[in-house]
mmCIF file with all atom_site columns, C-alpha atoms in Angstrom:
data_model
loop_
_atom_site.group_PDB
_atom_site.id
_atom_site.type_symbol
_atom_site.label_atom_id
_atom_site.label_alt_id
_atom_site.label_comp_id
_atom_site.label_asym_id
_atom_site.label_entity_id
_atom_site.label_seq_id
_atom_site.pdbx_PDB_ins_code
_atom_site.Cartn_x
_atom_site.Cartn_y
_atom_site.Cartn_z
_atom_site.occupancy
_atom_site.B_iso_or_equiv
_atom_site.pdbx_formal_charge
_atom_site.auth_seq_id
_atom_site.auth_comp_id
_atom_site.auth_asym_id
_atom_site.auth_atom_id
_atom_site.pdbx_PDB_model_num
ATOM 1   C CA . MET A 1 1   ? 0.000   0.000   0.000   1.00 0.00 ? 1   MET A CA 1
ATOM 2   C CA . ARG A 1 2   ? 1.162   3.533   -0.636  1.00 0.00 ? 2   ARG A CA 1
ATOM 3   C CA . GLY A 1 3   ? 1.321   5.603   2.507   1.00 0.00 ? 3   GLY A CA 1
ATOM 4   C CA . THR A 1 4   ? -2.191  4.802   3.646   1.00 0.00 ? 4   THR A CA 1
ATOM 5   C CA . SER A 1 5   ? -3.248  5.606   7.173   1.00 0.00 ? 5   SER A CA 1
ATOM 6   C CA . ALA A 1 6   ? -2.784  3.087   9.955   1.00 0.00 ? 6   ALA A CA 1
ATOM 7   C CA . ALA A 1 7   ? -6.562  2.461   9.944   1.00 0.00 ? 7   ALA A CA 1
ATOM 8   C CA . LEU A 1 8   ? -6.243  0.946   6.470   1.00 0.00 ? 8   LEU A CA 1
ATOM 9   C CA . GLN A 1 9   ? -3.318  -1.341  7.295   1.00 0.00 ? 9   GLN A CA 1
ATOM 10  C CA . PRO A 1 10  ? -4.551  -4.902  7.919   1.00 0.00 ? 10  PRO A CA 1
ATOM 11  C CA . PRO A 1 11  ? -3.419  -6.303  11.265  1.00 0.00 ? 11  PRO A CA 1
ATOM 12  C CA . ALA A 1 12  ? -0.761  -9.018  11.393  1.00 0.00 ? 12  ALA A CA 1
ATOM 13  C CA . ASP A 1 13  ? -3.396  -11.713 11.975  1.00 0.00 ? 13  ASP A CA 1
ATOM 14  C CA . ALA A 1 14  ? -5.497  -10.736 8.919   1.00 0.00 ? 14  ALA A CA 1
ATOM 15  C CA . THR A 1 15  ? -6.251  -13.524 6.469   1.00 0.00 ? 15  THR A CA 1
ATOM 16  C CA . ALA A 1 16  ? -6.444  -13.694 2.714   1.00 0.00 ? 16  ALA A CA 1
ATOM 17  C CA . PRO A 1 17  ? -9.973  -13.143 1.367   1.00 0.00 ? 17  PRO A CA 1
ATOM 18  C CA . VAL A 1 18  ? -11.953 -16.198 0.282   1.00 0.00 ? 18  VAL A CA 1
ATOM 19  C CA . ARG A 1 19  ? -14.409 -15.969 -2.586  1.00 0.00 ? 19  ARG A CA 1
ATOM 20  C CA . HIS A 1 20  ? -17.816 -17.349 -1.599  1.00 0.00 ? 20  HIS A CA 1
ATOM 21  C CA . PRO A 1 21  ? -18.653 -20.589 -3.465  1.00 0.00 ? 21  PRO A CA 1
ATOM 22  C CA . GLU A 1 22  ? -21.933 -19.047 -4.678  1.00 0.00 ? 22  GLU A CA 1
ATOM 23  C CA . ALA A 1 23  ? -20.344 -15.796 -5.852  1.00 0.00 ? 23  ALA A CA 1
ATOM 24  C CA . PRO A 1 24  ? -20.947 -14.799 -9.478  1.00 0.00 ? 24  PRO A CA 1
ATOM 25  C CA . ALA A 1 25  ? -18.537 -16.460 -11.912 1.00 0.00 ? 25  ALA A CA 1
ATOM 26  C CA . PRO A 1 26  ? -15.580 -14.497 -13.317 1.00 0.00 ? 26  PRO A CA 1
ATOM 27  C CA . GLY A 1 27  ? -16.785 -12.291 -16.159 1.00 0.00 ? 27  GLY A CA 1
ATOM 28  C CA . GLU A 1 28  ? -20.388 -12.240 -14.910 1.00 0.00 ? 28  GLU A CA 1
ATOM 29  C CA . LEU A 1 29  ? -22.079 -8.842  -14.707 1.00 0.00 ? 29  LEU A CA 1
ATOM 30  C CA . LEU A 1 30  ? -23.046 -8.154  -11.089 1.00 0.00 ? 30  LEU A CA 1
ATOM 31  C CA . GLY A 1 31  ? -25.924 -5.825  -11.871 1.00 0.00 ? 31  GLY A CA 1
ATOM 32  C CA . ALA A 1 32  ? -27.311 -3.122  -9.618  1.00 0.00 ? 32  ALA A CA 1
ATOM 33  C CA . HIS A 1 33  ? -27.709 -4.045  -5.972  1.00 0.00 ? 33  HIS A CA 1
ATOM 34  C CA . TYR A 1 34  ? -30.589 -1.556  -5.661  1.00 0.00 ? 34  TYR A CA 1
ATOM 35  C CA . GLY A 1 35  ? -32.410 0.399   -8.379  1.00 0.00 ? 35  GLY A CA 1
ATOM 36  C CA . GLN A 1 36  ? -32.231 3.690   -6.457  1.00 0.00 ? 36  GLN A CA 1
ATOM 37  C CA . CYS A 1 37  ? -28.488 3.417   -5.688  1.00 0.00 ? 37  CYS A CA 1
ATOM 38  C CA . PHE A 1 38  ? -26.708 6.511   -6.999  1.00 0.00 ? 38  PHE A CA 1
ATOM 39  C CA . GLY A 1 39  ? -23.653 4.422   -7.900  1.00 0.00 ? 39  GLY A CA 1
ATOM 40  C CA . CYS A 1 40  ? -25.147 1.468   -9.767  1.00 0.00 ? 40  CYS A CA 1
ATOM 41  C CA . GLY A 1 41  ? -28.929 1.843   -9.855  1.00 0.00 ? 41  GLY A CA 1
ATOM 42  C CA . GLY A 1 42  ? -30.695 2.204   -13.162 1.00 0.00 ? 42  GLY A CA 1
ATOM 43  C CA . GLU A 1 43  ? -33.514 4.269   -11.643 1.00 0.00 ? 43  GLU A CA 1
ATOM 44  C CA . GLN A 1 44  ? -31.257 7.259   -10.905 1.00 0.00 ? 44  GLN A CA 1
ATOM 45  C CA . PRO A 1 45  ? -31.357 9.613   -13.916 1.00 0.00 ? 45  PRO A CA 1
ATOM 46  C CA . HIS A 1 46  ? -28.058 11.330  -13.011 1.00 0.00 ? 46  HIS A CA 1
ATOM 47  C CA . GLY A 1 47  ? -26.462 8.360   -11.243 1.00 0.00 ? 47  GLY A CA 1
ATOM 48  C CA . LEU A 1 48  ? -23.219 6.717   -12.293 1.00 0.00 ? 48  LEU A CA 1
ATOM 49  C CA . HIS A 1 49  ? -24.911 3.573   -13.666 1.00 0.00 ? 49  HIS A CA 1
ATOM 50  C CA . LEU A 1 50  ? -21.685 1.781   -12.827 1.00 0.00 ? 50  LEU A CA 1
ATOM 51  C CA . GLN A 1 51  ? -21.375 -1.670  -14.401 1.00 0.00 ? 51  GLN A CA 1
ATOM 52  C CA . ALA A 1 52  ? -19.281 -4.180  -12.410 1.00 0.00 ? 52  ALA A CA 1
ATOM 53  C CA . ARG A 1 53  ? -18.094 -7.631  -13.490 1.00 0.00 ? 53  ARG A CA 1
ATOM 54  C CA . ALA A 1 54  ? -16.753 -10.376 -11.265 1.00 0.00 ? 54  ALA A CA 1
ATOM 55  C CA . GLY A 1 55  ? -13.048 -11.077 -11.683 1.00 0.00 ? 55  GLY A CA 1
ATOM 56  C CA . GLU A 1 56  ? -10.797 -13.871 -10.481 1.00 0.00 ? 56  GLU A CA 1
ATOM 57  C CA . GLY A 1 57  ? -10.466 -14.443 -6.743  1.00 0.00 ? 57  GLY A CA 1
ATOM 58  C CA . VAL A 1 58  ? -12.070 -11.577 -4.829  1.00 0.00 ? 58  VAL A CA 1
ATOM 59  C CA . SER A 1 59  ? -11.660 -8.931  -7.521  1.00 0.00 ? 59  SER A CA 1
ATOM 60  C CA . LEU A 1 60  ? -13.799 -7.157  -10.065 1.00 0.00 ? 60  LEU A CA 1
ATOM 61  C CA . THR A 1 61  ? -13.720 -4.629  -12.838 1.00 0.00 ? 61  THR A CA 1
ATOM 62  C CA . ALA A 1 62  ? -16.199 -1.838  -13.446 1.00 0.00 ? 62  ALA A CA 1
ATOM 63  C CA . GLU A 1 63  ? -16.827 1.014   -15.830 1.00 0.00 ? 63  GLU A CA 1
ATOM 64  C CA . PHE A 1 64  ? -18.739 4.226   -15.832 1.00 0.00 ? 64  PHE A CA 1
ATOM 65  C CA . THR A 1 65  ? -18.995 7.013   -18.363 1.00 0.00 ? 65  THR A CA 1
ATOM 66  C CA . VAL A 1 66  ? -18.530 10.545  -17.007 1.00 0.00 ? 66  VAL A CA 1
ATOM 67  C CA . LYS A 1 67  ? -21.567 12.563  -18.093 1.00 0.00 ? 67  LYS A CA 1
ATOM 68  C CA . VAL A 1 68  ? -22.190 16.329  -18.080 1.00 0.00 ? 68  VAL A CA 1
ATOM 69  C CA . ALA A 1 69  ? -24.179 15.924  -14.821 1.00 0.00 ? 69  ALA A CA 1
ATOM 70  C CA . HIS A 1 70  ? -21.027 14.512  -13.152 1.00 0.00 ? 70  HIS A CA 1
ATOM 71  C CA . GLN A 1 71  ? -18.757 17.513  -13.714 1.00 0.00 ? 71  GLN A CA 1
ATOM 72  C CA . GLY A 1 72  ? -17.176 19.798  -11.142 1.00 0.00 ? 72  GLY A CA 1
ATOM 73  C CA . ALA A 1 73  ? -14.853 22.113  -13.042 1.00 0.00 ? 73  ALA A CA 1
ATOM 74  C CA . PRO A 1 74  ? -16.007 22.798  -16.608 1.00 0.00 ? 74  PRO A CA 1
ATOM 75  C CA . GLY A 1 75  ? -15.533 19.645  -18.664 1.00 0.00 ? 75  GLY A CA 1
ATOM 76  C CA . LEU A 1 76  ? -14.053 17.575  -15.827 1.00 0.00 ? 76  LEU A CA 1
ATOM 77  C CA . ALA A 1 77  ? -15.489 14.985  -13.463 1.00 0.00 ? 77  ALA A CA 1
ATOM 78  C CA . HIS A 1 78  ? -16.216 16.205  -9.934  1.00 0.00 ? 78  HIS A CA 1
ATOM 79  C CA . GLY A 1 79  ? -13.824 14.676  -7.388  1.00 0.00 ? 79  GLY A CA 1
ATOM 80  C CA . GLY A 1 80  ? -16.742 13.574  -5.219  1.00 0.00 ? 80  GLY A CA 1
ATOM 81  C CA . VAL A 1 81  ? -18.239 11.691  -8.154  1.00 0.00 ? 81  VAL A CA 1
ATOM 82  C CA . LEU A 1 82  ? -14.907 9.940   -8.733  1.00 0.00 ? 82  LEU A CA 1
ATOM 83  C CA . ALA A 1 83  ? -14.759 9.030   -5.020  1.00 0.00 ? 83  ALA A CA 1
ATOM 84  C CA . THR A 1 84  ? -18.313 7.697   -5.317  1.00 0.00 ? 84  THR A CA 1
ATOM 85  C CA . ALA A 1 85  ? -17.285 5.536   -8.287  1.00 0.00 ? 85  ALA A CA 1
ATOM 86  C CA . LEU A 1 86  ? -14.408 4.111   -6.265  1.00 0.00 ? 86  LEU A CA 1
ATOM 87  C CA . ASP A 1 87  ? -16.636 3.524   -3.226  1.00 0.00 ? 87  ASP A CA 1
ATOM 88  C CA . GLU A 1 88  ? -19.300 1.799   -5.328  1.00 0.00 ? 88  GLU A CA 1
ATOM 89  C CA . THR A 1 89  ? -16.701 -0.409  -6.997  1.00 0.00 ? 89  THR A CA 1
ATOM 90  C CA . LEU A 1 90  ? -15.076 -1.328  -3.698  1.00 0.00 ? 90  LEU A CA 1
ATOM 91  C CA . GLY A 1 91  ? -18.451 -1.959  -2.070  1.00 0.00 ? 91  GLY A CA 1
ATOM 92  C CA . SER A 1 92  ? -19.435 -4.299  -4.896  1.00 0.00 ? 92  SER A CA 1
ATOM 93  C CA . LEU A 1 93  ? -16.639 -6.627  -3.807  1.00 0.00 ? 93  LEU A CA 1
ATOM 94  C CA . THR A 1 94  ? -18.745 -7.706  -0.837  1.00 0.00 ? 94  THR A CA 1
ATOM 95  C CA . TRP A 1 95  ? -21.055 -9.539  -3.244  1.00 0.00 ? 95  TRP A CA 1
ATOM 96  C CA . LEU A 1 96  ? -18.124 -11.862 -4.015  1.00 0.00 ? 96  LEU A CA 1
ATOM 97  C CA . LEU A 1 97  ? -17.781 -12.552 -0.280  1.00 0.00 ? 97  LEU A CA 1
ATOM 98  C CA . ARG A 1 98  ? -21.594 -12.725 0.129   1.00 0.00 ? 98  ARG A CA 1
ATOM 99  C CA . THR A 1 99  ? -21.272 -10.392 3.102   1.00 0.00 ? 99  THR A CA 1
ATOM 100 C CA . ILE A 1 100 ? -23.271 -7.316  4.065   1.00 0.00 ? 100 ILE A CA 1
ATOM 101 C CA . ALA A 1 101 ? -20.777 -4.538  4.767   1.00 0.00 ? 101 ALA A CA 1
ATOM 102 C CA . VAL A 1 102 ? -20.605 -0.757  4.920   1.00 0.00 ? 102 VAL A CA 1
ATOM 103 C CA . THR A 1 103 ? -17.820 1.668   4.155   1.00 0.00 ? 103 THR A CA 1
ATOM 104 C CA . GLY A 1 104 ? -15.899 2.451   7.334   1.00 0.00 ? 104 GLY A CA 1
ATOM 105 C CA . ARG A 1 105 ? -13.095 4.449   5.753   1.00 0.00 ? 105 ARG A CA 1
ATOM 106 C CA . LEU A 1 106 ? -12.180 5.483   2.222   1.00 0.00 ? 106 LEU A CA 1
ATOM 107 C CA . GLU A 1 107 ? -8.914  7.191   1.298   1.00 0.00 ? 107 GLU A CA 1
ATOM 108 C CA . THR A 1 108 ? -8.765  8.490   -2.247  1.00 0.00 ? 108 THR A CA 1
ATOM 109 C CA . ASP A 1 109 ? -5.900  9.860   -4.332  1.00 0.00 ? 109 ASP A CA 1
ATOM 110 C CA . PHE A 1 110 ? -6.710  11.980  -7.377  1.00 0.00 ? 110 PHE A CA 1
ATOM 111 C CA . VAL A 1 111 ? -3.848  11.513  -9.836  1.00 0.00 ? 111 VAL A CA 1
ATOM 112 C CA . ARG A 1 112 ? -5.107  13.170  -13.033 1.00 0.00 ? 112 ARG A CA 1
ATOM 113 C CA . PRO A 1 113 ? -8.265  14.943  -14.257 1.00 0.00 ? 113 PRO A CA 1
ATOM 114 C CA . VAL A 1 114 ? -10.994 12.840  -15.832 1.00 0.00 ? 114 VAL A CA 1
ATOM 115 C CA . PRO A 1 115 ? -12.753 14.639  -18.710 1.00 0.00 ? 115 PRO A CA 1
ATOM 116 C CA . VAL A 1 116 ? -16.494 14.543  -19.322 1.00 0.00 ? 116 VAL A CA 1
ATOM 117 C CA . GLY A 1 117 ? -17.205 11.857  -21.905 1.00 0.00 ? 117 GLY A CA 1
ATOM 118 C CA . SER A 1 118 ? -14.414 9.614   -20.606 1.00 0.00 ? 118 SER A CA 1
ATOM 119 C CA . VAL A 1 119 ? -14.991 6.040   -19.547 1.00 0.00 ? 119 VAL A CA 1
ATOM 120 C CA . LEU A 1 120 ? -13.382 5.357   -16.172 1.00 0.00 ? 120 LEU A CA 1
ATOM 121 C CA . HIS A 1 121 ? -12.080 1.767   -16.047 1.00 0.00 ? 121 HIS A CA 1
ATOM 122 C CA . LEU A 1 122 ? -12.007 0.560   -12.456 1.00 0.00 ? 122 LEU A CA 1
ATOM 123 C CA . GLN A 1 123 ? -10.330 -2.465  -10.921 1.00 0.00 ? 123 GLN A CA 1
ATOM 124 C CA . ALA A 1 124 ? -10.797 -3.498  -7.287  1.00 0.00 ? 124 ALA A CA 1
ATOM 125 C CA . GLU A 1 125 ? -9.794  -6.327  -5.012  1.00 0.00 ? 125 GLU A CA 1
ATOM 126 C CA . VAL A 1 126 ? -10.155 -7.387  -1.412  1.00 0.00 ? 126 VAL A CA 1
ATOM 127 C CA . THR A 1 127 ? -6.663  -7.549  0.050   1.00 0.00 ? 127 THR A CA 1
ATOM 128 C CA . ALA A 1 128 ? -7.322  -8.934  3.546   1.00 0.00 ? 128 ALA A CA 1
ATOM 129 C CA . VAL A 1 129 ? -10.013 -9.832  6.083   1.00 0.00 ? 129 VAL A CA 1
ATOM 130 C CA . ALA A 1 130 ? -9.739  -9.514  9.869   1.00 0.00 ? 130 ALA A CA 1
ATOM 131 C CA . GLY A 1 131 ? -12.876 -10.416 11.807  1.00 0.00 ? 131 GLY A CA 1
ATOM 132 C CA . ARG A 1 132 ? -15.629 -8.063  10.617  1.00 0.00 ? 132 ARG A CA 1
ATOM 133 C CA . LYS A 1 133 ? -13.124 -5.834  8.777   1.00 0.00 ? 133 LYS A CA 1
ATOM 134 C CA . ILE A 1 134 ? -12.612 -6.114  5.027   1.00 0.00 ? 134 ILE A CA 1
ATOM 135 C CA . TYR A 1 135 ? -9.613  -4.318  3.465   1.00 0.00 ? 135 TYR A CA 1
ATOM 136 C CA . ALA A 1 136 ? -9.713  -3.442  -0.224  1.00 0.00 ? 136 ALA A CA 1
ATOM 137 C CA . SER A 1 137 ? -8.075  -1.275  -2.873  1.00 0.00 ? 137 SER A CA 1
ATOM 138 C CA . ALA A 1 138 ? -9.099  0.066   -6.270  1.00 0.00 ? 138 ALA A CA 1
ATOM 139 C CA . THR A 1 139 ? -7.744  2.014   -9.219  1.00 0.00 ? 139 THR A CA 1
ATOM 140 C CA . GLY A 1 140 ? -9.444  3.979   -11.976 1.00 0.00 ? 140 GLY A CA 1
ATOM 141 C CA . ARG A 1 141 ? -7.878  4.529   -15.395 1.00 0.00 ? 141 ARG A CA 1
ATOM 142 C CA . VAL A 1 142 ? -8.888  6.552   -18.445 1.00 0.00 ? 142 VAL A CA 1
ATOM 143 C CA . GLY A 1 143 ? -8.501  5.478   -22.059 1.00 0.00 ? 143 GLY A CA 1
ATOM 144 C CA . GLY A 1 144 ? -8.801  1.755   -21.283 1.00 0.00 ? 144 GLY A CA 1
ATOM 145 C CA . PRO A 1 145 ? -8.102  -0.776  -18.525 1.00 0.00 ? 145 PRO A CA 1
ATOM 146 C CA . ASP A 1 146 ? -4.357  -0.220  -18.984 1.00 0.00 ? 146 ASP A CA 1
ATOM 147 C CA . GLY A 1 147 ? -4.621  3.541   -19.582 1.00 0.00 ? 147 GLY A CA 1
ATOM 148 C CA . PRO A 1 148 ? -3.174  6.281   -17.423 1.00 0.00 ? 148 PRO A CA 1
ATOM 149 C CA . LEU A 1 149 ? -3.985  6.089   -13.718 1.00 0.00 ? 149 LEU A CA 1
ATOM 150 C CA . ALA A 1 150 ? -6.526  8.762   -12.761 1.00 0.00 ? 150 ALA A CA 1
ATOM 151 C CA . VAL A 1 151 ? -7.721  7.793   -9.260  1.00 0.00 ? 151 VAL A CA 1
ATOM 152 C CA . ARG A 1 152 ? -7.007  5.172   -6.622  1.00 0.00 ? 152 ARG A CA 1
ATOM 153 C CA . ALA A 1 153 ? -8.371  4.314   -3.216  1.00 0.00 ? 153 ALA A CA 1
ATOM 154 C CA . ASP A 1 154 ? -7.884  2.101   -0.207  1.00 0.00 ? 154 ASP A CA 1
ATOM 155 C CA . ALA A 1 155 ? -10.874 1.218   1.920   1.00 0.00 ? 155 ALA A CA 1
ATOM 156 C CA . LEU A 1 156 ? -12.015 -0.490  5.054   1.00 0.00 ? 156 LEU A CA 1
ATOM 157 C CA . PHE A 1 157 ? -15.472 -2.064  5.053   1.00 0.00 ? 157 PHE A CA 1
ATOM 158 C CA . VAL A 1 158 ? -17.147 -3.360  8.182   1.00 0.00 ? 158 VAL A CA 1
ATOM 159 C CA . GLU A 1 159 ? -19.500 -6.326  8.147   1.00 0.00 ? 159 GLU A CA 1
ATOM 160 C CA . VAL A 1 160 ? -22.946 -5.500  9.544   1.00 0.00 ? 160 VAL A CA 1
ATOM 161 C CA . LYS A 1 161 ? -26.267 -7.247  10.006  1.00 0.00 ? 161 LYS A CA 1
ATOM 162 C CA . VAL A 1 162 ? -29.290 -6.248  7.936   1.00 0.00 ? 162 VAL A CA 1
ATOM 163 C CA . ASP A 1 163 ? -30.597 -4.490  11.077  1.00 0.00 ? 163 ASP A CA 1
ATOM 164 C CA . HIS A 1 164 ? -28.125 -1.697  10.332  1.00 0.00 ? 164 HIS A CA 1
ATOM 165 C CA . PHE A 1 165 ? -30.280 -0.699  7.371   1.00 0.00 ? 165 PHE A CA 1
ATOM 166 C CA . ILE A 1 166 ? -33.636 -1.463  8.936   1.00 0.00 ? 166 ILE A CA 1
ATOM 167 C CA . ASP A 1 167 ? -32.846 0.622   12.022  1.00 0.00 ? 167 ASP A CA 1
ATOM 168 C CA . ASN A 1 168 ? -31.344 3.570   10.147  1.00 0.00 ? 168 ASN A CA 1
ATOM 169 C CA . GLY A 1 169 ? -32.966 3.762   6.719   1.00 0.00 ? 169 GLY A CA 1
ATOM 170 C CA . ARG A 1 170 ? -36.160 5.538   5.757   1.00 0.00 ? 170 ARG A CA 1
ATOM 171 C CA . GLN A 1 171 ? -38.951 3.053   6.421   1.00 0.00 ? 171 GLN A CA 1
ATOM 172 C CA . GLU A 1 172 ? -40.746 3.585   3.097   1.00 0.00 ? 172 GLU A CA 1
ATOM 173 C CA . GLU A 1 173 ? -37.719 2.406   1.089   1.00 0.00 ? 173 GLU A CA 1
ATOM 174 C CA . ILE A 1 174 ? -36.850 -0.337  3.590   1.00 0.00 ? 174 ILE A CA 1
ATOM 175 C CA . GLN A 1 175 ? -40.373 -1.795  3.357   1.00 0.00 ? 175 GLN A CA 1
ATOM 176 C CA . ALA A 1 176 ? -40.415 -1.589  -0.448  1.00 0.00 ? 176 ALA A CA 1
ATOM 177 C CA . ALA A 1 177 ? -37.079 -3.411  -0.671  1.00 0.00 ? 177 ALA A CA 1
ATOM 178 C CA . MET A 1 178 ? -38.134 -6.056  1.860   1.00 0.00 ? 178 MET A CA 1
ATOM 179 C CA . ASN A 1 179 ? -41.405 -6.658  -0.016  1.00 0.00 ? 179 ASN A CA 1
ATOM 180 C CA . ASP A 1 180 ? -39.634 -7.304  -3.324  1.00 0.00 ? 180 ASP A CA 1
ATOM 181 C CA . PRO A 1 181 ? -40.692 -10.808 -4.445  1.00 0.00 ? 181 PRO A CA 1
ATOM 182 C CA . ASP A 1 182 ? -37.254 -11.407 -6.025  1.00 0.00 ? 182 ASP A CA 1
ATOM 183 C CA . GLN A 1 183 ? -35.243 -12.995 -3.198  1.00 0.00 ? 183 GLN A CA 1
ATOM 184 C CA . VAL A 1 184 ? -31.830 -12.138 -4.707  1.00 0.00 ? 184 VAL A CA 1
ATOM 185 C CA . ARG A 1 185 ? -32.798 -8.514  -5.382  1.00 0.00 ? 185 ARG A CA 1
ATOM 186 C CA . ARG A 1 186 ? -34.222 -8.264  -1.863  1.00 0.00 ? 186 ARG A CA 1
ATOM 187 C CA . ALA A 1 187 ? -30.957 -9.536  -0.331  1.00 0.00 ? 187 ALA A CA 1
ATOM 188 C CA . ARG A 1 188 ? -28.763 -7.377  -2.569  1.00 0.00 ? 188 ARG A CA 1
ATOM 189 C CA . ALA A 1 189 ? -30.681 -4.183  -1.705  1.00 0.00 ? 189 ALA A CA 1
ATOM 190 C CA . PHE A 1 190 ? -28.971 -4.290  1.693   1.00 0.00 ? 190 PHE A CA 1
ATOM 191 C CA . GLU A 1 191 ? -25.562 -5.286  0.380   1.00 0.00 ? 191 GLU A CA 1
ATOM 192 C CA . VAL A 1 192 ? -23.645 -2.023  0.818   1.00 0.00 ? 192 VAL A CA 1
ATOM 193 C CA . ASN A 1 193 ? -24.561 1.400   2.110   1.00 0.00 ? 193 ASN A CA 1
ATOM 194 C CA . PRO A 1 194 ? -23.207 3.787   4.716   1.00 0.00 ? 194 PRO A CA 1
#
């Protein structure tokens, strides 16, 4: 890791991540975990509509196209939108572990500007697990998966129970998600969220 804070350094007794046997196969599109999610949901008109695919081990790739609605400075992606793309990508890794987890800490480095109209190619992997803590890192590149590095992040996710969402979320959305007849969609709605 590159100069990350002590909070993002796995402890000495951390273990290597283990892909869940029922995780999506490498190359499989993960799909949105929740239609209203700003990062991946298709029901958000100005959302990122991030598309993630399972990789080998506990890794994945994702892409999103920077639209006019995502800009900060004229013609460039807003840094907060880029951080959101990294967070969404990193959070999607929990589907490969089949664990419900929330972002505990996210450290982001902005290496180069990302122009509107660019496709950001993201790669993420879980690097270690220690109890309820999941350590992960991601990069984002422009111009292709091997293009110039634009952003990178290290993150700590913390495993939670579904009660975290039920106790803290707005009840209207919680009830709608829990009443979804699609069992997989219902479970994935509570996959990642702060």
